[in-house]
Amino acid sequence: MSKCRTREKSHSGRCKVLYLFVPYKLLNWFCVFRFTLYTQQKRGFRKATKKPEPKKAGPEEAGPSPAEKNEGLLQRQATSPPETSRPQMPPRAFGRLIKPLVFTVGFTGCSFGTAAIWQYESLKSRVQSYFDEARADWLEKLRPQKQGDVRKQINIWWNSLTEGQRTVTGIIAMNAVVFCCWRVPSLQRSMMKYFTSNPASQALCSPMLLSTFSHYSLFHMAANMYVLWSFSSSIVSMLGKEQFLALYMSAGVISTFASYACKTATGRLGPSLGASGAIMTVLAAVCTKLPEAKLAIIFLPMYTFTAGNALKAIIALDSAGLVLGWRFFDHAAHLGGALFGIWYIWHGHEVIWKNREPLVKMWHEFRSRRPGGGGNGSA
């Protein structure tokens, strides 16, 4: 299990070092487990029972009443629901990828646009928040202290977290809620439809995002969330919380689209789920930004290697799994997330984030025209 701490770059020119302690078989953490819930499907459907041949009633035998006929029909429908057919799709139906591609591009643009507006609003309200916090601290000193105040202890713990850890807390909570929903039998059908990504499914776009927050295995969720928690401080300090959230949400959709394309090309259709594709983007971004960061295995701390070499090894392993047809992990989603993280550090930040000024200017003019929008002054 991983734990990282960073040392900022000093004025003497020393490079920033990221110490990361990772477990044996670290790559197993960054996986999207494929599964088909055969157990739930078998529980939901039963083979229809054979209807007995009707006997001809003799003159002395009275036929069943209409009420008895209706009661027997309801019992047969309750115990033997009709078996539904699975959606059929040709192995190489690339036309079905047009809609997911449009959704991927549109969602990515909306994510970064929303993040830019959010950053604008945060900067605008920072001065007011400063005075509110100063007033709250002054009132806290005048207020008598309470012993064993749970709310105060929670506030102390929350304030002790880094900005990155506070940012990913909401992501971890959402994953925990979805994990609990998988344990509700009545939700199994909806969870399979909307929280697993499959190019053969009727729902194509919404699962691309929802499956990023979906884990069926407790170990899978705990491992992914712990890795996200460990890298959160580094990635948020590099990008800021608004840009990080836009990158994380977009990475989940982009990695799922890479999985769609690979499954459609190979004809190996099946459901996938997990946050591994988005986490691979975070991991690749940090390793690309800090290639000389030192990594070590938790059980073998004497053996260290650079983050750049670790990233190369991960990409090589997922590439081999994709070529050789390994089906336990969704290697296409891993590669899609990793390549997106590398591209964003090299070019994406310049192409997307630094060109947000026209959108922010439009939003500022829109806010200025609203009543009480703050006039035409600069934010």
GROMACS .gro file of C-alpha atoms in nm:
model
  379
    1MET     CA    1   0.000   0.000   0.000
    2SER     CA    2   0.126   0.336  -0.091
    3LYS     CA    3   0.209   0.640   0.103
    4CYS     CA    4   0.378   0.946  -0.036
    5ARG     CA    5   0.517   1.272   0.096
    6THR     CA    6   0.682   1.547  -0.099
    7ARG     CA    7   0.966   1.786  -0.034
    8GLU     CA    8   0.931   2.114  -0.220
    9LYS     CA    9   1.214   2.243  -0.434
   10SER     CA   10   1.460   2.449  -0.235
   11HIS     CA   11   1.636   2.765  -0.350
   12SER     CA   12   1.964   2.575  -0.381
   13GLY     CA   13   1.831   2.398  -0.689
   14ARG     CA   14   1.758   2.053  -0.547
   15CYS     CA   15   1.492   1.869  -0.738
   16LYS     CA   16   1.159   1.790  -0.583
   17VAL     CA   17   1.152   1.436  -0.449
   18LEU     CA   18   0.842   1.222  -0.411
   19TYR     CA   19   0.878   0.926  -0.180
   20LEU     CA   20   0.625   0.660  -0.266
   21PHE     CA   21   0.607   0.325  -0.093
   22VAL     CA   22   0.416   0.076  -0.304
   23PRO     CA   23   0.318  -0.286  -0.235
   24TYR     CA   24   0.404  -0.603  -0.415
   25LYS     CA   25   0.223  -0.627  -0.748
   26LEU     CA   26   0.149  -0.253  -0.754
   27LEU     CA   27   0.016  -0.282  -1.103
   28ASN     CA   28  -0.275  -0.494  -0.981
   29TRP     CA   29  -0.406  -0.183  -0.812
   30PHE     CA   30  -0.445   0.010  -1.131
   31CYS     CA   31  -0.686  -0.235  -1.289
   32VAL     CA   32  -1.045  -0.226  -1.406
   33PHE     CA   33  -1.190  -0.558  -1.301
   34ARG     CA   34  -1.409  -0.723  -1.558
   35PHE     CA   35  -1.693  -0.930  -1.435
   36THR     CA   36  -2.032  -1.065  -1.526
   37LEU     CA   37  -2.271  -1.122  -1.244
   38TYR     CA   38  -2.380  -1.469  -1.342
   39THR     CA   39  -2.504  -1.532  -0.990
   40GLN     CA   40  -2.739  -1.236  -0.997
   41GLN     CA   41  -2.857  -1.321  -1.345
   42LYS     CA   42  -2.936  -1.676  -1.245
   43ARG     CA   43  -3.122  -1.553  -0.943
   44GLY     CA   44  -3.327  -1.311  -1.149
   45PHE     CA   45  -3.440  -1.554  -1.417
   46ARG     CA   46  -3.570  -1.910  -1.402
   47LYS     CA   47  -3.642  -2.151  -1.673
   48ALA     CA   48  -4.007  -2.155  -1.762
   49THR     CA   49  -4.192  -2.460  -1.640
   50LYS     CA   50  -4.369  -2.684  -1.886
   51LYS     CA   51  -4.744  -2.637  -1.895
   52PRO     CA   52  -4.938  -2.956  -1.834
   53GLU     CA   53  -5.165  -3.065  -2.115
   54PRO     CA   54  -5.524  -2.979  -2.041
   55LYS     CA   55  -5.750  -3.272  -1.974
   56LYS     CA   56  -6.085  -3.294  -2.136
   57ALA     CA   57  -6.346  -3.256  -1.871
   58GLY     CA   58  -6.598  -3.530  -1.861
   59PRO     CA   59  -6.962  -3.473  -1.811
   60GLU     CA   60  -6.920  -3.526  -1.438
   61GLU     CA   61  -6.611  -3.299  -1.403
   62ALA     CA   62  -6.669  -2.930  -1.351
   63GLY     CA   63  -6.412  -2.689  -1.507
   64PRO     CA   64  -6.219  -2.436  -1.295
   65SER     CA   65  -6.384  -2.108  -1.219
   66PRO     CA   66  -6.255  -1.780  -1.376
   67ALA     CA   67  -6.109  -1.669  -1.040
   68GLU     CA   68  -5.906  -1.992  -1.013
   69LYS     CA   69  -5.778  -1.944  -1.370
   70ASN     CA   70  -5.658  -1.590  -1.292
   71GLU     CA   71  -5.494  -1.701  -0.968
   72GLY     CA   72  -5.301  -1.977  -1.144
   73LEU     CA   73  -5.184  -1.737  -1.415
   74LEU     CA   74  -5.054  -1.490  -1.157
   75GLN     CA   75  -4.861  -1.764  -0.979
   76ARG     CA   76  -4.695  -1.878  -1.302
   77GLN     CA   77  -4.597  -1.522  -1.389
   78ALA     CA   78  -4.453  -1.460  -1.044
   79THR     CA   79  -4.244  -1.775  -1.026
   80SER     CA   80  -4.131  -1.786  -1.390
   81PRO     CA   81  -4.075  -1.438  -1.536
   82PRO     CA   82  -4.013  -1.429  -1.910
   83GLU     CA   83  -3.647  -1.448  -2.004
   84THR     CA   84  -3.520  -1.130  -2.165
   85SER     CA   85  -3.284  -1.140  -2.458
   86ARG     CA   86  -2.944  -0.972  -2.436
   87PRO     CA   87  -2.873  -0.691  -2.681
   88GLN     CA   88  -2.699  -0.822  -2.991
   89MET     CA   89  -2.425  -0.617  -3.153
   90PRO     CA   90  -2.186  -0.705  -3.434
   91PRO     CA   91  -1.827  -0.751  -3.308
   92ARG     CA   92  -1.698  -0.458  -3.515
   93ALA     CA   93  -1.988  -0.210  -3.511
   94PHE     CA   94  -1.770   0.102  -3.512
   95GLY     CA   95  -2.074   0.316  -3.585
   96ARG     CA   96  -2.178   0.276  -3.224
   97LEU     CA   97  -1.861   0.460  -3.118
   98ILE     CA   98  -1.971   0.790  -3.274
   99LYS     CA   99  -2.206   0.876  -2.989
  100PRO     CA  100  -1.951   0.790  -2.715
  101LEU     CA  101  -1.687   0.994  -2.903
  102VAL     CA  102  -1.911   1.300  -2.915
  103PHE     CA  103  -1.994   1.253  -2.547
  104THR     CA  104  -1.624   1.225  -2.459
  105VAL     CA  105  -1.530   1.546  -2.639
  106GLY     CA  106  -1.830   1.736  -2.506
  107PHE     CA  107  -1.791   1.618  -2.148
  108THR     CA  108  -1.419   1.699  -2.145
  109GLY     CA  109  -1.486   2.050  -2.273
  110CYS     CA  110  -1.764   2.105  -2.020
  111SER     CA  111  -1.545   1.976  -1.736
  112PHE     CA  112  -1.261   2.217  -1.802
  113GLY     CA  113  -1.502   2.501  -1.875
  114THR     CA  114  -1.679   2.446  -1.546
  115ALA     CA  115  -1.345   2.427  -1.366
  116ALA     CA  116  -1.238   2.760  -1.517
  117ILE     CA  117  -1.560   2.930  -1.403
  118TRP     CA  118  -1.529   2.768  -1.060
  119GLN     CA  119  -1.174   2.902  -1.024
  120TYR     CA  120  -1.298   3.248  -1.123
  121GLU     CA  121  -1.568   3.239  -0.856
  122SER     CA  122  -1.323   3.109  -0.596
  123LEU     CA  123  -1.079   3.392  -0.661
  124LYS     CA  124  -1.360   3.645  -0.651
  125SER     CA  125  -1.486   3.529  -0.312
  126ARG     CA  126  -1.144   3.480  -0.152
  127VAL     CA  127  -1.135   3.827   0.005
  128GLN     CA  128  -1.481   3.787   0.155
  129SER     CA  129  -1.389   3.443   0.287
  130TYR     CA  130  -1.080   3.590   0.451
  131PHE     CA  131  -1.287   3.840   0.650
  132ASP     CA  132  -1.544   3.571   0.739
  133GLU     CA  133  -1.273   3.342   0.871
  134ALA     CA  134  -1.116   3.624   1.072
  135ARG     CA  135  -1.456   3.704   1.225
  136ALA     CA  136  -1.519   3.335   1.301
  137ASP     CA  137  -1.182   3.305   1.476
  138TRP     CA  138  -1.260   3.613   1.685
  139LEU     CA  139  -1.600   3.474   1.789
  140GLU     CA  140  -1.444   3.135   1.865
  141LYS     CA  141  -1.209   3.299   2.116
  142LEU     CA  142  -1.497   3.474   2.291
  143ARG     CA  143  -1.712   3.160   2.299
  144PRO     CA  144  -1.655   2.929   2.598
  145GLN     CA  145  -1.469   2.612   2.503
  146LYS     CA  146  -1.660   2.286   2.516
  147GLN     CA  147  -1.508   1.957   2.623
  148GLY     CA  148  -1.559   1.662   2.390
  149ASP     CA  149  -1.721   1.863   2.111
  150VAL     CA  150  -1.743   1.619   1.819
  151ARG     CA  151  -1.790   1.891   1.563
  152LYS     CA  152  -1.479   2.069   1.684
  153GLN     CA  153  -1.274   1.751   1.663
  154ILE     CA  154  -1.394   1.694   1.308
  155ASN     CA  155  -1.299   2.050   1.214
  156ILE     CA  156  -0.954   2.002   1.362
  157TRP     CA  157  -0.907   1.681   1.164
  158TRP     CA  158  -1.038   1.842   0.845
  159ASN     CA  159  -0.808   2.141   0.880
  160SER     CA  160  -0.511   1.909   0.931
  161LEU     CA  161  -0.559   1.760   0.583
  162THR     CA  162  -0.386   1.895   0.278
  163GLU     CA  163  -0.586   2.065   0.006
  164GLY     CA  164  -0.545   1.758  -0.214
  165GLN     CA  165  -0.673   1.522   0.054
  166ARG     CA  166  -0.974   1.742   0.117
  167THR     CA  167  -1.041   1.750  -0.258
  168VAL     CA  168  -1.047   1.373  -0.304
  169THR     CA  169  -1.258   1.312   0.007
  170GLY     CA  170  -1.575   1.369  -0.194
  171ILE     CA  171  -1.458   1.128  -0.465
  172ILE     CA  172  -1.389   0.860  -0.206
  173ALA     CA  173  -1.731   0.914  -0.047
  174MET     CA  174  -1.905   0.875  -0.385
  175ASN     CA  175  -1.720   0.551  -0.451
  176ALA     CA  176  -1.822   0.421  -0.108
  177VAL     CA  177  -2.189   0.501  -0.173
  178VAL     CA  178  -2.185   0.324  -0.511
  179PHE     CA  179  -2.010   0.025  -0.352
  180CYS     CA  180  -2.292  -0.002  -0.098
  181CYS     CA  181  -2.550   0.015  -0.377
  182TRP     CA  182  -2.396  -0.297  -0.532
  183ARG     CA  183  -2.497  -0.482  -0.213
  184VAL     CA  184  -2.869  -0.406  -0.262
  185PRO     CA  185  -3.028  -0.696  -0.455
  186SER     CA  186  -3.307  -0.484  -0.600
  187LEU     CA  187  -3.052  -0.250  -0.761
  188GLN     CA  188  -2.845  -0.516  -0.935
  189ARG     CA  189  -3.008  -0.472  -1.274
  190SER     CA  190  -2.970  -0.092  -1.270
  191MET     CA  191  -2.613  -0.114  -1.145
  192MET     CA  192  -2.519  -0.350  -1.427
  193LYS     CA  193  -2.678  -0.119  -1.683
  194TYR     CA  194  -2.551   0.219  -1.568
  195PHE     CA  195  -2.243   0.153  -1.353
  196THR     CA  196  -2.056  -0.088  -1.583
  197SER     CA  197  -1.918   0.021  -1.918
  198ASN     CA  198  -1.983  -0.211  -2.211
  199PRO     CA  199  -1.996  -0.115  -2.582
  200ALA     CA  200  -2.265  -0.382  -2.630
  201SER     CA  201  -2.495  -0.225  -2.371
  202GLN     CA  202  -2.800  -0.015  -2.455
  203ALA     CA  203  -2.670   0.265  -2.230
  204LEU     CA  204  -2.341   0.389  -2.377
  205CYS     CA  205  -2.269   0.741  -2.254
  206SER     CA  206  -2.372   0.764  -1.889
  207PRO     CA  207  -2.181   0.447  -1.786
  208MET     CA  208  -1.863   0.605  -1.922
  209LEU     CA  209  -1.868   0.841  -1.624
  210LEU     CA  210  -2.061   0.640  -1.365
  211SER     CA  211  -1.841   0.332  -1.399
  212THR     CA  212  -1.546   0.546  -1.284
  213PHE     CA  213  -1.706   0.560  -0.938
  214SER     CA  214  -1.812   0.194  -0.936
  215HIS     CA  215  -1.633  -0.093  -0.760
  216TYR     CA  216  -1.777  -0.435  -0.689
  217SER     CA  217  -1.481  -0.567  -0.488
  218LEU     CA  218  -1.389  -0.412  -0.153
  219PHE     CA  219  -1.019  -0.469  -0.213
  220HIS     CA  220  -1.043  -0.308  -0.557
  221MET     CA  221  -1.208   0.003  -0.417
  222ALA     CA  222  -0.981   0.028  -0.112
  223ALA     CA  223  -0.665  -0.007  -0.321
  224ASN     CA  224  -0.773   0.249  -0.582
  225MET     CA  225  -0.887   0.502  -0.325
  226TYR     CA  226  -0.571   0.464  -0.118
  227VAL     CA  227  -0.356   0.528  -0.423
  228LEU     CA  228  -0.570   0.831  -0.510
  229TRP     CA  229  -0.537   0.957  -0.152
  230SER     CA  230  -0.158   0.914  -0.164
  231PHE     CA  231  -0.112   1.106  -0.489
  232SER     CA  232  -0.374   1.371  -0.415
  233SER     CA  233  -0.139   1.616  -0.243
  234SER     CA  234   0.111   1.609  -0.528
  235ILE     CA  235  -0.134   1.641  -0.816
  236VAL     CA  236  -0.344   1.914  -0.653
  237SER     CA  237  -0.034   2.115  -0.562
  238MET     CA  238   0.068   2.102  -0.929
  239LEU     CA  239  -0.267   2.177  -1.093
  240GLY     CA  240  -0.498   2.320  -0.828
  241LYS     CA  241  -0.819   2.158  -0.714
  242GLU     CA  242  -1.036   2.292  -0.997
  243GLN     CA  243  -0.805   2.179  -1.275
  244PHE     CA  244  -0.743   1.845  -1.100
  245LEU     CA  245  -1.113   1.763  -1.077
  246ALA     CA  246  -1.162   1.849  -1.444
  247LEU     CA  247  -0.867   1.627  -1.533
  248TYR     CA  248  -0.991   1.340  -1.315
  249MET     CA  249  -1.348   1.343  -1.448
  250SER     CA  250  -1.232   1.374  -1.808
  251ALA     CA  251  -0.979   1.095  -1.758
  252GLY     CA  252  -1.251   0.856  -1.646
  253VAL     CA  253  -1.451   0.918  -1.965
  254ILE     CA  254  -1.149   0.914  -2.197
  255SER     CA  255  -1.011   0.589  -2.055
  256THR     CA  256  -1.355   0.429  -2.092
  257PHE     CA  257  -1.373   0.539  -2.454
  258ALA     CA  258  -1.033   0.378  -2.513
  259SER     CA  259  -1.178   0.059  -2.366
  260TYR     CA  260  -1.483   0.087  -2.595
  261ALA     CA  261  -1.264   0.124  -2.903
  262CYS     CA  262  -1.042  -0.170  -2.812
  263LYS     CA  263  -1.332  -0.401  -2.731
  264THR     CA  264  -1.511  -0.309  -3.051
  265ALA     CA  265  -1.198  -0.363  -3.261
  266THR     CA  266  -1.118  -0.702  -3.108
  267GLY     CA  267  -1.477  -0.820  -3.062
  268ARG     CA  268  -1.406  -0.906  -2.697
  269LEU     CA  269  -1.709  -0.743  -2.546
  270GLY     CA  270  -1.775  -0.736  -2.173
  271PRO     CA  271  -1.846  -0.503  -1.882
  272SER     CA  272  -1.575  -0.306  -1.700
  273LEU     CA  273  -1.579  -0.086  -1.394
  274GLY     CA  274  -1.343   0.092  -1.159
  275ALA     CA  275  -1.151   0.417  -1.115
  276SER     CA  276  -0.823   0.268  -1.238
  277GLY     CA  277  -0.827   0.452  -1.571
  278ALA     CA  278  -0.863   0.792  -1.402
  279ILE     CA  279  -0.606   0.701  -1.136
  280MET     CA  280  -0.363   0.598  -1.409
  281THR     CA  281  -0.397   0.951  -1.547
  282VAL     CA  282  -0.310   1.096  -1.206
  283LEU     CA  283  -0.018   0.857  -1.168
  284ALA     CA  284   0.114   0.929  -1.519
  285ALA     CA  285   0.080   1.305  -1.468
  286VAL     CA  286   0.279   1.301  -1.144
  287CYS     CA  287   0.547   1.069  -1.285
  288THR     CA  288   0.577   1.281  -1.599
  289LYS     CA  289   0.603   1.604  -1.402
  290LEU     CA  290   0.850   1.453  -1.151
  291PRO     CA  291   1.035   1.185  -1.347
  292GLU     CA  292   1.327   1.182  -1.104
  293ALA     CA  293   1.107   1.119  -0.800
  294LYS     CA  294   1.223   0.821  -0.599
  295LEU     CA  295   0.991   0.522  -0.562
  296ALA     CA  296   1.041   0.217  -0.345
  297ILE     CA  297   0.856  -0.104  -0.264
  298ILE     CA  298   0.718  -0.105   0.087
  299PHE     CA  299   0.857  -0.450   0.168
  300LEU     CA  300   1.191  -0.376  -0.002
  301PRO     CA  301   1.271  -0.014   0.084
  302MET     CA  302   1.639  -0.062  -0.001
  303TYR     CA  303   1.554  -0.096  -0.374
  304THR     CA  304   1.457   0.239  -0.524
  305PHE     CA  305   1.375   0.343  -0.879
  306THR     CA  306   1.265   0.660  -1.049
  307ALA     CA  307   0.905   0.750  -1.125
  308GLY     CA  308   0.988   0.775  -1.494
  309ASN     CA  309   1.109   0.415  -1.505
  310ALA     CA  310   0.806   0.297  -1.310
  311LEU     CA  311   0.574   0.466  -1.559
  312LYS     CA  312   0.758   0.302  -1.850
  313ALA     CA  313   0.720  -0.038  -1.685
  314ILE     CA  314   0.348   0.012  -1.630
  315ILE     CA  315   0.292   0.117  -1.990
  316ALA     CA  316   0.497  -0.177  -2.115
  317LEU     CA  317   0.300  -0.424  -1.903
  318ASP     CA  318  -0.038  -0.289  -2.016
  319SER     CA  319   0.079  -0.285  -2.378
  320ALA     CA  320   0.182  -0.651  -2.351
  321GLY     CA  321  -0.152  -0.738  -2.193
  322LEU     CA  322  -0.336  -0.560  -2.473
  323VAL     CA  323  -0.136  -0.736  -2.747
  324LEU     CA  324  -0.147  -1.080  -2.586
  325GLY     CA  325  -0.517  -1.055  -2.508
  326TRP     CA  326  -0.505  -1.072  -2.129
  327ARG     CA  327  -0.864  -1.033  -2.017
  328PHE     CA  328  -0.844  -1.007  -1.638
  329PHE     CA  329  -0.762  -0.633  -1.650
  330ASP     CA  330  -0.891  -0.368  -1.887
  331HIS     CA  331  -0.548  -0.280  -2.026
  332ALA     CA  332  -0.694  -0.049  -2.291
  333ALA     CA  333  -0.846   0.171  -2.020
  334HIS     CA  334  -0.511   0.174  -1.837
  335LEU     CA  335  -0.323   0.282  -2.147
  336GLY     CA  336  -0.585   0.539  -2.238
  337GLY     CA  337  -0.565   0.697  -1.893
  338ALA     CA  338  -0.184   0.689  -1.880
  339LEU     CA  339  -0.140   0.838  -2.227
  340PHE     CA  340  -0.393   1.111  -2.148
  341GLY     CA  341  -0.202   1.202  -1.830
  342ILE     CA  342   0.129   1.219  -2.018
  343TRP     CA  343  -0.022   1.426  -2.299
  344TYR     CA  344  -0.185   1.668  -2.057
  345ILE     CA  345   0.142   1.745  -1.878
  346TRP     CA  346   0.331   1.786  -2.205
  347HIS     CA  347   0.074   1.975  -2.413
  348GLY     CA  348  -0.277   1.964  -2.266
  349HIS     CA  349  -0.213   2.222  -1.996
  350GLU     CA  350  -0.097   2.471  -2.258
  351VAL     CA  351  -0.369   2.386  -2.510
  352ILE     CA  352  -0.669   2.365  -2.274
  353TRP     CA  353  -0.612   2.537  -1.943
  354LYS     CA  354  -0.405   2.837  -2.051
  355ASN     CA  355  -0.657   2.919  -2.324
  356ARG     CA  356  -0.950   2.952  -2.085
  357GLU     CA  357  -0.936   3.333  -2.077
  358PRO     CA  358  -1.207   3.393  -2.344
  359LEU     CA  359  -1.452   3.175  -2.151
  360VAL     CA  360  -1.370   3.344  -1.821
  361LYS     CA  361  -1.411   3.686  -1.983
  362MET     CA  362  -1.753   3.590  -2.119
  363TRP     CA  363  -1.856   3.466  -1.775
  364HIS     CA  364  -1.730   3.786  -1.614
  365GLU     CA  365  -1.933   4.000  -1.855
  366PHE     CA  366  -2.238   3.785  -1.791
  367ARG     CA  367  -2.198   3.824  -1.415
  368SER     CA  368  -2.145   4.199  -1.450
  369ARG     CA  369  -2.475   4.245  -1.638
  370ARG     CA  370  -2.670   4.067  -1.365
  371PRO     CA  371  -2.824   4.278  -1.084
  372GLY     CA  372  -2.572   4.292  -0.804
  373GLY     CA  373  -2.307   4.130  -1.022
  374GLY     CA  374  -2.036   4.359  -0.900
  375GLY     CA  375  -2.027   4.619  -1.178
  376ASN     CA  376  -1.777   4.629  -1.459
  377GLY     CA  377  -1.469   4.618  -1.244
  378SER     CA  378  -1.216   4.343  -1.270
  379ALA     CA  379  -1.246   4.042  -1.046
   0.00000   0.00000   0.00000
